[in-house]
PDB file of C-alpha atoms in Angstrom:
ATOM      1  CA  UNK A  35      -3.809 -12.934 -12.051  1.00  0.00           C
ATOM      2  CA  UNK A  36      -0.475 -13.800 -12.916  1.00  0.00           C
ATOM      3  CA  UNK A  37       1.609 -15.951 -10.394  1.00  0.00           C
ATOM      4  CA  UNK A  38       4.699 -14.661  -9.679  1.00  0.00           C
ATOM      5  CA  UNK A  39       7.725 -16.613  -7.878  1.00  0.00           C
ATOM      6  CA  UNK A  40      10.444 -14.390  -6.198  1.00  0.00           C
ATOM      7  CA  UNK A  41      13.189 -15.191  -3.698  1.00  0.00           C
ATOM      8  CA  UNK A  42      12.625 -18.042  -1.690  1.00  0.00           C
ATOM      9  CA  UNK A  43      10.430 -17.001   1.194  1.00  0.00           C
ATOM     10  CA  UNK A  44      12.195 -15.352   3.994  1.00  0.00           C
ATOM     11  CA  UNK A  45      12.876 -12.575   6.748  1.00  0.00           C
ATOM     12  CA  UNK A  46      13.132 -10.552   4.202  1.00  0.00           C
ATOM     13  CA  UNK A  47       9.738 -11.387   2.509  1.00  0.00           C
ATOM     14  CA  UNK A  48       5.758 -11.034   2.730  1.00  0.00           C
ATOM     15  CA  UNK A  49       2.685 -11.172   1.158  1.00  0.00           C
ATOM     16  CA  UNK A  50      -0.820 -10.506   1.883  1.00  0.00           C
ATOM     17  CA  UNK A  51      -4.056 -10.438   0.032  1.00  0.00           C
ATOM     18  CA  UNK A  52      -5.071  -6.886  -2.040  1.00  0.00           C
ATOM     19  CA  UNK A  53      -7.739  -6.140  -4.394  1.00  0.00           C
ATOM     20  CA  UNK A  54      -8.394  -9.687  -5.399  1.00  0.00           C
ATOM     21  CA  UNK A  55      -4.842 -10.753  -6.112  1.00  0.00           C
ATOM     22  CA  UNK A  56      -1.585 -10.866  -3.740  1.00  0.00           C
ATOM     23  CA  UNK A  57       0.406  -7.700  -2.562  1.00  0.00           C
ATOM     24  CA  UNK A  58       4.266  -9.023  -2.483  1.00  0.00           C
ATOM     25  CA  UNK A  59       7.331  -7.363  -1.169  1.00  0.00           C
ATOM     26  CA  UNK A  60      11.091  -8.729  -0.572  1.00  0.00           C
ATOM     27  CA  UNK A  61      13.642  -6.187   0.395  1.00  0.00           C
ATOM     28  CA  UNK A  62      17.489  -6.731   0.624  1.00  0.00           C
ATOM     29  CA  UNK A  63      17.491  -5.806   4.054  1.00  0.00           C
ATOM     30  CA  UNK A  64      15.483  -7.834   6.536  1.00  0.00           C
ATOM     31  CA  UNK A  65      15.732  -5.811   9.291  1.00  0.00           C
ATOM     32  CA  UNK A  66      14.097  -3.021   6.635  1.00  0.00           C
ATOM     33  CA  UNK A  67      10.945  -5.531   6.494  1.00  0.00           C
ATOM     34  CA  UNK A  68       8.447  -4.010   9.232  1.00  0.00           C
ATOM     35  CA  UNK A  69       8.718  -0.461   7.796  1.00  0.00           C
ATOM     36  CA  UNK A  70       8.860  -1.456   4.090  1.00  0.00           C
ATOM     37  CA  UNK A  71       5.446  -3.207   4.517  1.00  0.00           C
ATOM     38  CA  UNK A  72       3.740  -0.070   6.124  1.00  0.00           C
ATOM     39  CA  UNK A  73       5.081   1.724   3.301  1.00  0.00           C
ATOM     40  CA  UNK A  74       3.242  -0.439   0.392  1.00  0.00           C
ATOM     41  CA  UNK A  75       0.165  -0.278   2.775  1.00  0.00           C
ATOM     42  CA  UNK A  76      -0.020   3.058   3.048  1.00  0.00           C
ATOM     43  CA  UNK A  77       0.085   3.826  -0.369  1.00  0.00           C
ATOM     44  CA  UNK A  78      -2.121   1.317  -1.575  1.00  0.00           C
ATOM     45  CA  UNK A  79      -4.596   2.489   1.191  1.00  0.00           C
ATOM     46  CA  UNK A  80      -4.472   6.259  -0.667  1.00  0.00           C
ATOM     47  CA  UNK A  81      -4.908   4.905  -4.070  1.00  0.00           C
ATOM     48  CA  UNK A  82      -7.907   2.675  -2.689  1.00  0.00           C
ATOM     49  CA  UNK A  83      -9.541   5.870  -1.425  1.00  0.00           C
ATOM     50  CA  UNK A  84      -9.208   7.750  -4.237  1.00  0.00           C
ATOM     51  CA  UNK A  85     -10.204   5.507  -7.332  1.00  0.00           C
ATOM     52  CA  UNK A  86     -11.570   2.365  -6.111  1.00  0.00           C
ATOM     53  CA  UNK A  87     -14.669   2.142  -7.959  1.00  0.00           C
ATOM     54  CA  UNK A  88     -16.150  -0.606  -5.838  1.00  0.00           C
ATOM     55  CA  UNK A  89     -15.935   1.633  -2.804  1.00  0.00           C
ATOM     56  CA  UNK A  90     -18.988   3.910  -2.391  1.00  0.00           C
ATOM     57  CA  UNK A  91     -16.899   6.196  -0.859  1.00  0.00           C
ATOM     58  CA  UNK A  92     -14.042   6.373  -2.941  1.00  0.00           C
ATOM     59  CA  UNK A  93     -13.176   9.820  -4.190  1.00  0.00           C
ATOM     60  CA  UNK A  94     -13.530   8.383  -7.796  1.00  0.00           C
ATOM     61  CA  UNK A  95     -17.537   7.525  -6.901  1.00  0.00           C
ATOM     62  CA  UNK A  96     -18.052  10.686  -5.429  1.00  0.00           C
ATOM     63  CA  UNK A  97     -17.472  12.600  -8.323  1.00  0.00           C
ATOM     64  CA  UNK A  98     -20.357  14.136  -9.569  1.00  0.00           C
ATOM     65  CA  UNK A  99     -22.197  12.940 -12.864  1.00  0.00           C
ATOM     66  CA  UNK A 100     -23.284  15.737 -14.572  1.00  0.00           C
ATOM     67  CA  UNK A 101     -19.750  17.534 -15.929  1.00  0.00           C
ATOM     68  CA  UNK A 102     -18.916  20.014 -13.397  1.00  0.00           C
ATOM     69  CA  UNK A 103     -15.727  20.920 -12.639  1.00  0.00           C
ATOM     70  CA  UNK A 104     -14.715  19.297  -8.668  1.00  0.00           C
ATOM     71  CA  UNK A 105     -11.747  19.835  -6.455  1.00  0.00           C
ATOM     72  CA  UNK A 106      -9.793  16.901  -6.312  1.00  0.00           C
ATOM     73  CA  UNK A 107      -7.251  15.545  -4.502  1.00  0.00           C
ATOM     74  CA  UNK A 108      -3.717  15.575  -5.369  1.00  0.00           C
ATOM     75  CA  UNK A 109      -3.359  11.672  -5.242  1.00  0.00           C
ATOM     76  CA  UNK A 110      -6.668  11.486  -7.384  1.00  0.00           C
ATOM     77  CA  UNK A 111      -4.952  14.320 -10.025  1.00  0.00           C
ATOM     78  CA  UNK A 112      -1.999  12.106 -10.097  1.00  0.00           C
ATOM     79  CA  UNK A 113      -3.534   9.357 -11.134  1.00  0.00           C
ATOM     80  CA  UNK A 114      -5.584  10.440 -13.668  1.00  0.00           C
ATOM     81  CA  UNK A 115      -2.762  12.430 -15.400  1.00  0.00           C
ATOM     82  CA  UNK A 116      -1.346   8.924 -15.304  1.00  0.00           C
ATOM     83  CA  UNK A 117      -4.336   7.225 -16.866  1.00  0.00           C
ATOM     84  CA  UNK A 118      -4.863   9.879 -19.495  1.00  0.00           C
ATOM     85  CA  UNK A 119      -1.193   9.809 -20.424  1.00  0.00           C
ATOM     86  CA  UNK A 120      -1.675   5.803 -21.260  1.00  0.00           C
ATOM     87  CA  UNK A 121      -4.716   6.667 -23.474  1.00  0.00           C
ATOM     88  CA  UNK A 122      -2.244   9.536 -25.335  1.00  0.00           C
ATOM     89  CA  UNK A 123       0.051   6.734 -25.826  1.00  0.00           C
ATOM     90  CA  UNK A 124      -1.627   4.175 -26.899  1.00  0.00           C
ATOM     91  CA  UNK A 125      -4.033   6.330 -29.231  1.00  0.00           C
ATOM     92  CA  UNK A 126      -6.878   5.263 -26.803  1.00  0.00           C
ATOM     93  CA  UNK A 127      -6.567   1.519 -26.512  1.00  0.00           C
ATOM     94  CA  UNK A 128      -5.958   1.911 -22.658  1.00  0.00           C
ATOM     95  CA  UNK A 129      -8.889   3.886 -21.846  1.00  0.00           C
ATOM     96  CA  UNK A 130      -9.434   5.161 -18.151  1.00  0.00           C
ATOM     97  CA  UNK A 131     -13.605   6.320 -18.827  1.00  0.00           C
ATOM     98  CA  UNK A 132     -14.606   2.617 -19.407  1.00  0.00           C
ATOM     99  CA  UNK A 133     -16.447   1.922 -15.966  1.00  0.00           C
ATOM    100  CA  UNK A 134     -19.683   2.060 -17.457  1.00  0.00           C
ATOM    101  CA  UNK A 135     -18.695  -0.460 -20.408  1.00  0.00           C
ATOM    102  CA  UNK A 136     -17.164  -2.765 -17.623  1.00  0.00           C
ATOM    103  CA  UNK A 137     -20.345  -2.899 -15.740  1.00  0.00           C
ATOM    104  CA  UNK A 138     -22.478  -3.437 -18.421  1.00  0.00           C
ATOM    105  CA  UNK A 139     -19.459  -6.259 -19.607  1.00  0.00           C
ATOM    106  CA  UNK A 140     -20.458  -7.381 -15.800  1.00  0.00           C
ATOM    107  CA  UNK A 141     -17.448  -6.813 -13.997  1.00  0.00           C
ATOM    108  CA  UNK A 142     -19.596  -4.247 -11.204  1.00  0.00           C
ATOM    109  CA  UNK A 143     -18.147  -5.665  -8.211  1.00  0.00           C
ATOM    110  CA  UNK A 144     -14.618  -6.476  -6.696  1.00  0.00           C
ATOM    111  CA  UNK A 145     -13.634  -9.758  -8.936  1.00  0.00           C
ATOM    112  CA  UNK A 146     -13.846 -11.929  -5.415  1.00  0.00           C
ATOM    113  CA  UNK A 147     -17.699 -11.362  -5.351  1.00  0.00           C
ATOM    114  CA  UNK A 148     -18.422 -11.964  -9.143  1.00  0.00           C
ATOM    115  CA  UNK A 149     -20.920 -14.068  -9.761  1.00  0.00           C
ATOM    116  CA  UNK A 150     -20.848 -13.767 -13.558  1.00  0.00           C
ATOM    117  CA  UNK A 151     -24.224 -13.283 -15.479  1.00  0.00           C
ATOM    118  CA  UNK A 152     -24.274 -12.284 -19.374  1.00  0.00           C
ATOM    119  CA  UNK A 153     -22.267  -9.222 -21.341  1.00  0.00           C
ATOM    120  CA  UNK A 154     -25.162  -6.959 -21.728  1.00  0.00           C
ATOM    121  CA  UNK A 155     -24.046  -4.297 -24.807  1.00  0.00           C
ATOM    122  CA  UNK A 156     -22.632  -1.052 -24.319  1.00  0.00           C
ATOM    123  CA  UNK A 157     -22.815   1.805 -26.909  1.00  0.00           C
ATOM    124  CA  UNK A 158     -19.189   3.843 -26.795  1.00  0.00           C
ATOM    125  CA  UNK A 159     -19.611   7.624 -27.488  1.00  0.00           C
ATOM    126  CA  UNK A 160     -18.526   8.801 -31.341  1.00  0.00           C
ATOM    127  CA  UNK A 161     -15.705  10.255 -29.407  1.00  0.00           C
ATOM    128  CA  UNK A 162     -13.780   8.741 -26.703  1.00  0.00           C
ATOM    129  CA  UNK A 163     -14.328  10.701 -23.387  1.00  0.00           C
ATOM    130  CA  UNK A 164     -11.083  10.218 -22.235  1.00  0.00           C
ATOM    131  CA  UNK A 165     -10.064  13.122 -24.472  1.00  0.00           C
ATOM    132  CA  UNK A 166     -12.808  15.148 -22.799  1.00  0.00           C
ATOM    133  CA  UNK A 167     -11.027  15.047 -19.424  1.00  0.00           C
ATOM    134  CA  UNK A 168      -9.847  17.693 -18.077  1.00  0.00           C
ATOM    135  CA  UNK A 169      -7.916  18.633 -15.022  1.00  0.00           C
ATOM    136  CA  UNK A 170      -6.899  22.406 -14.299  1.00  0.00           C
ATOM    137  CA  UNK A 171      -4.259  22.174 -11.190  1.00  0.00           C
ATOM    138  CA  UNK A 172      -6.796  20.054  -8.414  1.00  0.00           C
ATOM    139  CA  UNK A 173      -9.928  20.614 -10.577  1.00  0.00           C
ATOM    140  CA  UNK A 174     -11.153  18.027 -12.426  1.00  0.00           C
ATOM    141  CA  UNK A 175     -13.951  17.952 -14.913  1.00  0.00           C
ATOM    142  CA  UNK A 176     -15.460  14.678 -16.369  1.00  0.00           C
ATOM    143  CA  UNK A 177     -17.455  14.820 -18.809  1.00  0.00           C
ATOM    144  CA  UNK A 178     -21.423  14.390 -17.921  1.00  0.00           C
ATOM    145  CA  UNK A 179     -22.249  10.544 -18.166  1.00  0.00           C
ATOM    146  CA  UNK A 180     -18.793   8.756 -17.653  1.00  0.00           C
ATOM    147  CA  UNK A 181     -17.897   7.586 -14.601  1.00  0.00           C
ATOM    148  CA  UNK A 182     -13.744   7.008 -14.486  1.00  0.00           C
ATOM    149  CA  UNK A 183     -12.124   3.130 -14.099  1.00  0.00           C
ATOM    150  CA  UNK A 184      -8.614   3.915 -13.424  1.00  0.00           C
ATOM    151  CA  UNK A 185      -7.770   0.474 -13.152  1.00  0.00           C
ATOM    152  CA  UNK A 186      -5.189  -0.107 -16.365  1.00  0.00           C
ATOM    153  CA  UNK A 187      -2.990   1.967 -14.380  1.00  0.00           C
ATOM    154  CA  UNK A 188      -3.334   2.988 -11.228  1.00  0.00           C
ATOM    155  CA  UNK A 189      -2.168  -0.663  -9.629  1.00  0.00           C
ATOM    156  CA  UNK A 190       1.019  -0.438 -11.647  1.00  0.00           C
ATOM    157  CA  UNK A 191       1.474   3.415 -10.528  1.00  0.00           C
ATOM    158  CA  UNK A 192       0.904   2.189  -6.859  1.00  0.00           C
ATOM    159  CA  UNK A 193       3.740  -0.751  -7.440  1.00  0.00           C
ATOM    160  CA  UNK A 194       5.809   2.205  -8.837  1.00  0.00           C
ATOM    161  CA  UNK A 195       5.345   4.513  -6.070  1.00  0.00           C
ATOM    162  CA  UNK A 196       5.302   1.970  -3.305  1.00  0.00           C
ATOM    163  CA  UNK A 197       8.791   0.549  -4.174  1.00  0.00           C
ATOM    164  CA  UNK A 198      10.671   3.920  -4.715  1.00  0.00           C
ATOM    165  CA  UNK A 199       8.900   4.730  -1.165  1.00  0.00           C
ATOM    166  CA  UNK A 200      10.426   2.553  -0.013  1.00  0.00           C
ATOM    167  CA  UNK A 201      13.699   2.407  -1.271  1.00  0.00           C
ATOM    168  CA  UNK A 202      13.873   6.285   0.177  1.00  0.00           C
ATOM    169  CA  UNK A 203      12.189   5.849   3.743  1.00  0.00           C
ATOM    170  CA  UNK A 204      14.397   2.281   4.318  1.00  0.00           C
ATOM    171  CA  UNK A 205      17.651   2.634   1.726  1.00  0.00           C
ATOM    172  CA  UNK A 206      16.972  -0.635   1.233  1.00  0.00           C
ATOM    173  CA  UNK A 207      16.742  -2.483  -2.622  1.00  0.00           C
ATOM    174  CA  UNK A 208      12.854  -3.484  -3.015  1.00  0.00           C
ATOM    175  CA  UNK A 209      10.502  -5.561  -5.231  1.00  0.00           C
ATOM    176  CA  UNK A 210       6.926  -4.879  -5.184  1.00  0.00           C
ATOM    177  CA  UNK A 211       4.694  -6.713  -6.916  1.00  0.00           C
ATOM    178  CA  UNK A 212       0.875  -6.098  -6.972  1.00  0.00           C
ATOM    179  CA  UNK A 213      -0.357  -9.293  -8.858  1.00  0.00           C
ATOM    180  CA  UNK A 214       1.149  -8.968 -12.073  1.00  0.00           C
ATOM    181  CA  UNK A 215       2.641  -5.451 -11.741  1.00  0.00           C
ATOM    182  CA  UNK A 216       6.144  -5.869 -10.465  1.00  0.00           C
ATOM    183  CA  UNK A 217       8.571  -2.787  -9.968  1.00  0.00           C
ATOM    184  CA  UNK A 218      12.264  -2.427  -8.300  1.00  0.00           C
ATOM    185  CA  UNK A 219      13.798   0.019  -6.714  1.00  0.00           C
ATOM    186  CA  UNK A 220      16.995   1.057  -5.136  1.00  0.00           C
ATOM    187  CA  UNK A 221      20.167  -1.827  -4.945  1.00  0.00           C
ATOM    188  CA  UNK A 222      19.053  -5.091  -6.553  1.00  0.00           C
ATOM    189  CA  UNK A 223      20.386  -8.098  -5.209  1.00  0.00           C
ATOM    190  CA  UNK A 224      24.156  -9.479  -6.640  1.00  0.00           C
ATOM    191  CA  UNK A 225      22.361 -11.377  -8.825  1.00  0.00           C
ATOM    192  CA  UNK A 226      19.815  -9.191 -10.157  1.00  0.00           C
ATOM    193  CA  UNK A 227      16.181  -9.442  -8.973  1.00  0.00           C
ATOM    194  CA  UNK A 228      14.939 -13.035 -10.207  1.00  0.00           C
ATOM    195  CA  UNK A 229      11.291 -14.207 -10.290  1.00  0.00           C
ATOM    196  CA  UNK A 230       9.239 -16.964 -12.575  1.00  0.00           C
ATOM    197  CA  UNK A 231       6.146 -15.327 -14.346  1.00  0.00           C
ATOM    198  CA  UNK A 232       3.382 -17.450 -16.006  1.00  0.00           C
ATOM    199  CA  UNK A 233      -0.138 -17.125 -15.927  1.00  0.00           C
ATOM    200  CA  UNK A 234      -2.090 -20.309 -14.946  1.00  0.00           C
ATOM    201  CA  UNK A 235       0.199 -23.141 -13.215  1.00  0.00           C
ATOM    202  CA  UNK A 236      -0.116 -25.722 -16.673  1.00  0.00           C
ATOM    203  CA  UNK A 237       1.396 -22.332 -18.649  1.00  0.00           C
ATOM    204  CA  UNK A 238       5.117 -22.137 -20.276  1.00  0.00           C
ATOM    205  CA  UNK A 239       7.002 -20.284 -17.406  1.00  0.00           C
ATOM    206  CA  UNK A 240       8.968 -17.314 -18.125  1.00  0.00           C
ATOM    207  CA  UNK A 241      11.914 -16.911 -15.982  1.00  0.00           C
ATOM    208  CA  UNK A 242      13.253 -13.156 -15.888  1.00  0.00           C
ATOM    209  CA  UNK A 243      15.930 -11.485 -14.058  1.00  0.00           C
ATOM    210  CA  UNK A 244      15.399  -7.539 -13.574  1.00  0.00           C
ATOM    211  CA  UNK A 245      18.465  -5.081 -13.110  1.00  0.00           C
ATOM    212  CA  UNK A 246      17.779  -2.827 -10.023  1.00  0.00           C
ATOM    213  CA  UNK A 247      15.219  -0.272 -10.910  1.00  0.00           C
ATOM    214  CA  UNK A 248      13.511  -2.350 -13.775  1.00  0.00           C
ATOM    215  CA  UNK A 249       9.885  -3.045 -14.054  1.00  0.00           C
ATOM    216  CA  UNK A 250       7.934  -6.067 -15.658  1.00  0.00           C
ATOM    217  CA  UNK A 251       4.041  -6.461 -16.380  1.00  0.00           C
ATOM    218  CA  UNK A 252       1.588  -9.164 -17.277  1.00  0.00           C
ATOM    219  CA  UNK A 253      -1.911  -8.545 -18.496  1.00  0.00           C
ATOM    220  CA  UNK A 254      -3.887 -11.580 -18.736  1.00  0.00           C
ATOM    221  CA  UNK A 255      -7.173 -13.252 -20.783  1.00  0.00           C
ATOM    222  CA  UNK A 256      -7.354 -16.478 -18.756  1.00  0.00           C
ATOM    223  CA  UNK A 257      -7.108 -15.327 -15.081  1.00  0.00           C
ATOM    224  CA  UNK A 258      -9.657 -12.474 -14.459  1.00  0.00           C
ATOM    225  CA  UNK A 259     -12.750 -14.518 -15.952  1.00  0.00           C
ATOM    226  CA  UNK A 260     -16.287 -14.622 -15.338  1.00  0.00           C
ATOM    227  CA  UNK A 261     -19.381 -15.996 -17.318  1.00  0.00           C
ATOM    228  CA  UNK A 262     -18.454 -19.191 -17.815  1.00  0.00           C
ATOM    229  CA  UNK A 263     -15.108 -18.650 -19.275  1.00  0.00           C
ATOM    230  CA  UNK A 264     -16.629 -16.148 -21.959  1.00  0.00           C
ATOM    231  CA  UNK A 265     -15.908 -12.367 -20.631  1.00  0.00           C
ATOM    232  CA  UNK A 266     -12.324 -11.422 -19.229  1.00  0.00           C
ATOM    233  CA  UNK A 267     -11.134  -7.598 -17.171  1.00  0.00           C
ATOM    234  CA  UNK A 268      -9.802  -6.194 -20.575  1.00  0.00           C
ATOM    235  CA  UNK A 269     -12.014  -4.108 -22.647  1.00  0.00           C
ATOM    236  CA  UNK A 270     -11.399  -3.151 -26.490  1.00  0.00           C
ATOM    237  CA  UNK A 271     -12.669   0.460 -25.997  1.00  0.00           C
ATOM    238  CA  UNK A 272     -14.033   0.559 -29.565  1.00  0.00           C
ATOM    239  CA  UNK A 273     -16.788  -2.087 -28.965  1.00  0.00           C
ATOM    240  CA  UNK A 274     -17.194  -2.118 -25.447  1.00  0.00           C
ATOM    241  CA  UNK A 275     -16.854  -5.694 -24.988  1.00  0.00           C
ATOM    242  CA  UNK A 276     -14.176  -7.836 -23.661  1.00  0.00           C
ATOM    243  CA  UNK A 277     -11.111  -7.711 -26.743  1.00  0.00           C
ATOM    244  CA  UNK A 278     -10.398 -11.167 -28.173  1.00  0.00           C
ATOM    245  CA  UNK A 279      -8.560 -13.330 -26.651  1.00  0.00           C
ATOM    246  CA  UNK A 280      -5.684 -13.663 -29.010  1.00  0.00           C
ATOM    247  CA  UNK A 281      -3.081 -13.498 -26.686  1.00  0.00           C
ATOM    248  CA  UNK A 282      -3.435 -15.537 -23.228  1.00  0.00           C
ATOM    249  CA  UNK A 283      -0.781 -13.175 -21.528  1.00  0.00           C
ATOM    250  CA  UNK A 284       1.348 -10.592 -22.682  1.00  0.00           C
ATOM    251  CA  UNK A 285       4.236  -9.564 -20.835  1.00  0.00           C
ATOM    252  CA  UNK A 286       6.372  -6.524 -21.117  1.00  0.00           C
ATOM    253  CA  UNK A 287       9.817  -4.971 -19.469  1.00  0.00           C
ATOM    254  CA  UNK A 288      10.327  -1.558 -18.645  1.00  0.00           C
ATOM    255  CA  UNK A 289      11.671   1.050 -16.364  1.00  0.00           C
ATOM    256  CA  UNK A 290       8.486   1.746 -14.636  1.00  0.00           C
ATOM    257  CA  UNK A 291       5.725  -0.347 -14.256  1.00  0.00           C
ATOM    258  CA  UNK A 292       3.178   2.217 -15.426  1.00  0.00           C
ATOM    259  CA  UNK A 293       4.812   2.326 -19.102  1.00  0.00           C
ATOM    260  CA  UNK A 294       5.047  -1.927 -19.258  1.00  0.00           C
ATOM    261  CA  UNK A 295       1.458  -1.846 -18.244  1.00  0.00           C
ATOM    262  CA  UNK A 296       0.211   0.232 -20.494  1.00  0.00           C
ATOM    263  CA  UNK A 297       1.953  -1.594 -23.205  1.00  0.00           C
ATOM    264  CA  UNK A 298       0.441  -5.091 -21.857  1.00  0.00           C
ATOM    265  CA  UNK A 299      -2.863  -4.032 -21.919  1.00  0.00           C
ATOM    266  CA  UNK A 300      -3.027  -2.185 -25.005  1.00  0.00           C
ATOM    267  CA  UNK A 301      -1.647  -4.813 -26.472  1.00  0.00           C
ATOM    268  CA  UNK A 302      -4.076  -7.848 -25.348  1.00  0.00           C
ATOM    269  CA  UNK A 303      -6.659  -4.809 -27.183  1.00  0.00           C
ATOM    270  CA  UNK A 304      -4.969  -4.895 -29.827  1.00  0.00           C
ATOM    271  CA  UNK A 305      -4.514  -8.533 -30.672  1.00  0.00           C
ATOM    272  CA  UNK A 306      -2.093  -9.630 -33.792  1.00  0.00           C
ATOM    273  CA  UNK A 307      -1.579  -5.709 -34.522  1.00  0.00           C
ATOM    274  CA  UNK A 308       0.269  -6.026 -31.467  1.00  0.00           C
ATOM    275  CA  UNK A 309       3.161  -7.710 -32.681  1.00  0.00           C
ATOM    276  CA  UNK A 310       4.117  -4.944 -35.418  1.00  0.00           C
ATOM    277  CA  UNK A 311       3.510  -2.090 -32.569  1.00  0.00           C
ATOM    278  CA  UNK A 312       6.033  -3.993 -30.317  1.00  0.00           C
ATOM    279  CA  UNK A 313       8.502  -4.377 -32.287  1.00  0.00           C
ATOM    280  CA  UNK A 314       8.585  -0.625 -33.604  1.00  0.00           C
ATOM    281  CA  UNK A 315       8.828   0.264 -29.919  1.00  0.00           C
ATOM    282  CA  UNK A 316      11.785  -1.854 -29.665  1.00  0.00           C
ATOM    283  CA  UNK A 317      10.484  -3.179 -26.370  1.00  0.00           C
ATOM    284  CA  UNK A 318      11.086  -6.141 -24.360  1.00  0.00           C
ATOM    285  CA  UNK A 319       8.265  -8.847 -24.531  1.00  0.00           C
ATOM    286  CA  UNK A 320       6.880 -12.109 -24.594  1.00  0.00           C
ATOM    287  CA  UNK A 321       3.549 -13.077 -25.943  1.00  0.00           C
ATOM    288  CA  UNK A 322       1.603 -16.097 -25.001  1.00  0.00           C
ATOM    289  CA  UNK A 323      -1.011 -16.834 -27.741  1.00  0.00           C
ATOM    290  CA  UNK A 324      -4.081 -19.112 -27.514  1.00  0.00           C
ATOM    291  CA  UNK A 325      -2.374 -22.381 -28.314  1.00  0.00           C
ATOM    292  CA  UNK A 326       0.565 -21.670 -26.159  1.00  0.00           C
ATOM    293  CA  UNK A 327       2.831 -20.339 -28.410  1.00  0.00           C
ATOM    294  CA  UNK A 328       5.599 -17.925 -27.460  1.00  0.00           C
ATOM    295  CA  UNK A 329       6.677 -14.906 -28.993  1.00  0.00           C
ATOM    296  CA  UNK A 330       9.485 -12.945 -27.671  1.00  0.00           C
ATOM    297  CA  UNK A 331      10.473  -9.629 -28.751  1.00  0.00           C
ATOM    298  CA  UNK A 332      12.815  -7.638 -28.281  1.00  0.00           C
ATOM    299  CA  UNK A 333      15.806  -7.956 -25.674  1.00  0.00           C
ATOM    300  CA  UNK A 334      13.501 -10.039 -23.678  1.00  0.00           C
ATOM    301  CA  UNK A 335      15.260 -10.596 -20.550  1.00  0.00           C
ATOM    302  CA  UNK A 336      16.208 -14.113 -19.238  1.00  0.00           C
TER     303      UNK A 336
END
């Protein structure tokens, strides 16, 4: 996962391991610290129990698998509005119905307990299920077969969520950073919030300063690996198969981490294409490509 320096750490900092990678929170106030952190727990905790697919009794596993409609919570609705809202924007690339193809791909157990083994093929469906969801008020229907992975997006919804959380239960300015899903809220320090994002510790570093309320995301190649080096976390939802590693890590600026996310990861998927797509959006990135070299689009912030 990406590494992620912010302020030096303080009273007004802490971290702690979550899902494989490091949960990371600074607020402006120290005193705010205590209650800030049960904040970001709690909400992680309720996106764990809905849509952690390495739970057995997540409410994402407990779905049934043959197509009927099921009550839902309203965390669990939330989140897969999110996720299907990511696939509508990037015309499918970040797909939330790939848990099969990730198993098969071997990624079937939390990333701290992989033990690798080979990418065994996966056949996607003539049409992408993801436009077969559907979700009527609390009632969801999947279609019969695909079991959900919410993961593109529902860590970056849960950095979202946990820092304007807390900037409403403290009034206090926040940075939360879930691995390499970073998002602001409320006052940002005087000199903007600053942290140091690169990938693996012999990558080019990328210093970045966010205004208050901005949001920053990394999706990586090199960091969630397994099989020797050969399969990585991010799926081209065409083949089924990890996509190619043209880029090593592909950052993005936004105002909410859910919409810099979705841009990362669609465009690791969709490799050189990506540069065109980026630019038309007018967004703030940087690319990191195989042999280290940058790109940097946009009004990439420094």
């Amino acid at each position: 996962m990406p590494l992620l320096e912010t302020l030096p750490v303080g009273p007004g900092t802490a971290q702690w391991p979550l899902w494989s990678t490091t949960a990371r929170l600074v607020v402006t106030d120290p005193d705010a610290l205590p209650v800030a952190r049960r904040v970001v727990e709690d909400v992680t905790r309720q996106v764990e129990a809905a849509c952690n697919r390495f739970r057995p009794d997540s409410e994402i596993m407990m779905l049934p698998g043959d197509g009927s409609p099921t009550p839902v919570s309203p965390m669990l609705a939330e989140l897969v509005t999110t996720a299907v809202l990511a696939a509508e924007r990037t015309d499918g690339d970040v797909d939330p119905t790939l848990a099969h193809a990730m198993n098969a791909a071997g990624y079937d157990r939390d990333f701290a307990l992989l033990g690798g083994g080979p990418i065994r093929t996966f056949l996607a469906a003539p049409e992408p299920a993801w436009r077969r969801l559907r979700l009527d008020g609390d009632t969801l229907t999947v279609p019969a077969g695909t079991q959900l992975d919410l993961g593109a997006t529902a860590k970056a919804w849960a950095a979202d969520r946990s820092a304007a959380e807390v900037a409403r239960a403290c009034g206090t300015g926040v940075l939360v950073a879930l691995g390499g899903d970073i998002a602001t809220a409320g006052p940002a320090p005087d000199d903007g919030w600053r942290v140091l994002v690169r990938d693996q510790a012999e990558d080019p570093v990328a210093p970045v300063t966010l205004a208050a309320g901005g949001a920053l995301a990394t999706s990586s190649t090199v960091s969630r690996i397994w099989d020797h080096g050969t399969a990585h976390h991010l799926l081209d939802p065409r083949t089924g198969v990890p996509a190619k590693p043209v880029w090593r890590t592909v950052s993005v600026a936004a105002g909410t981490c859910v919409e810099a996310n979705t841009l990362t990861t669609a465009a690791v998927v969709r490799g050189l294409d990506a540069l065109p797509w980026l630019r038309s959006l007018g967004v703030p990135a940087r690319l990191d490509g195989a042999s280290f070299t940058i790109v940097a689009l946009g009004e990439w912030p420094s």
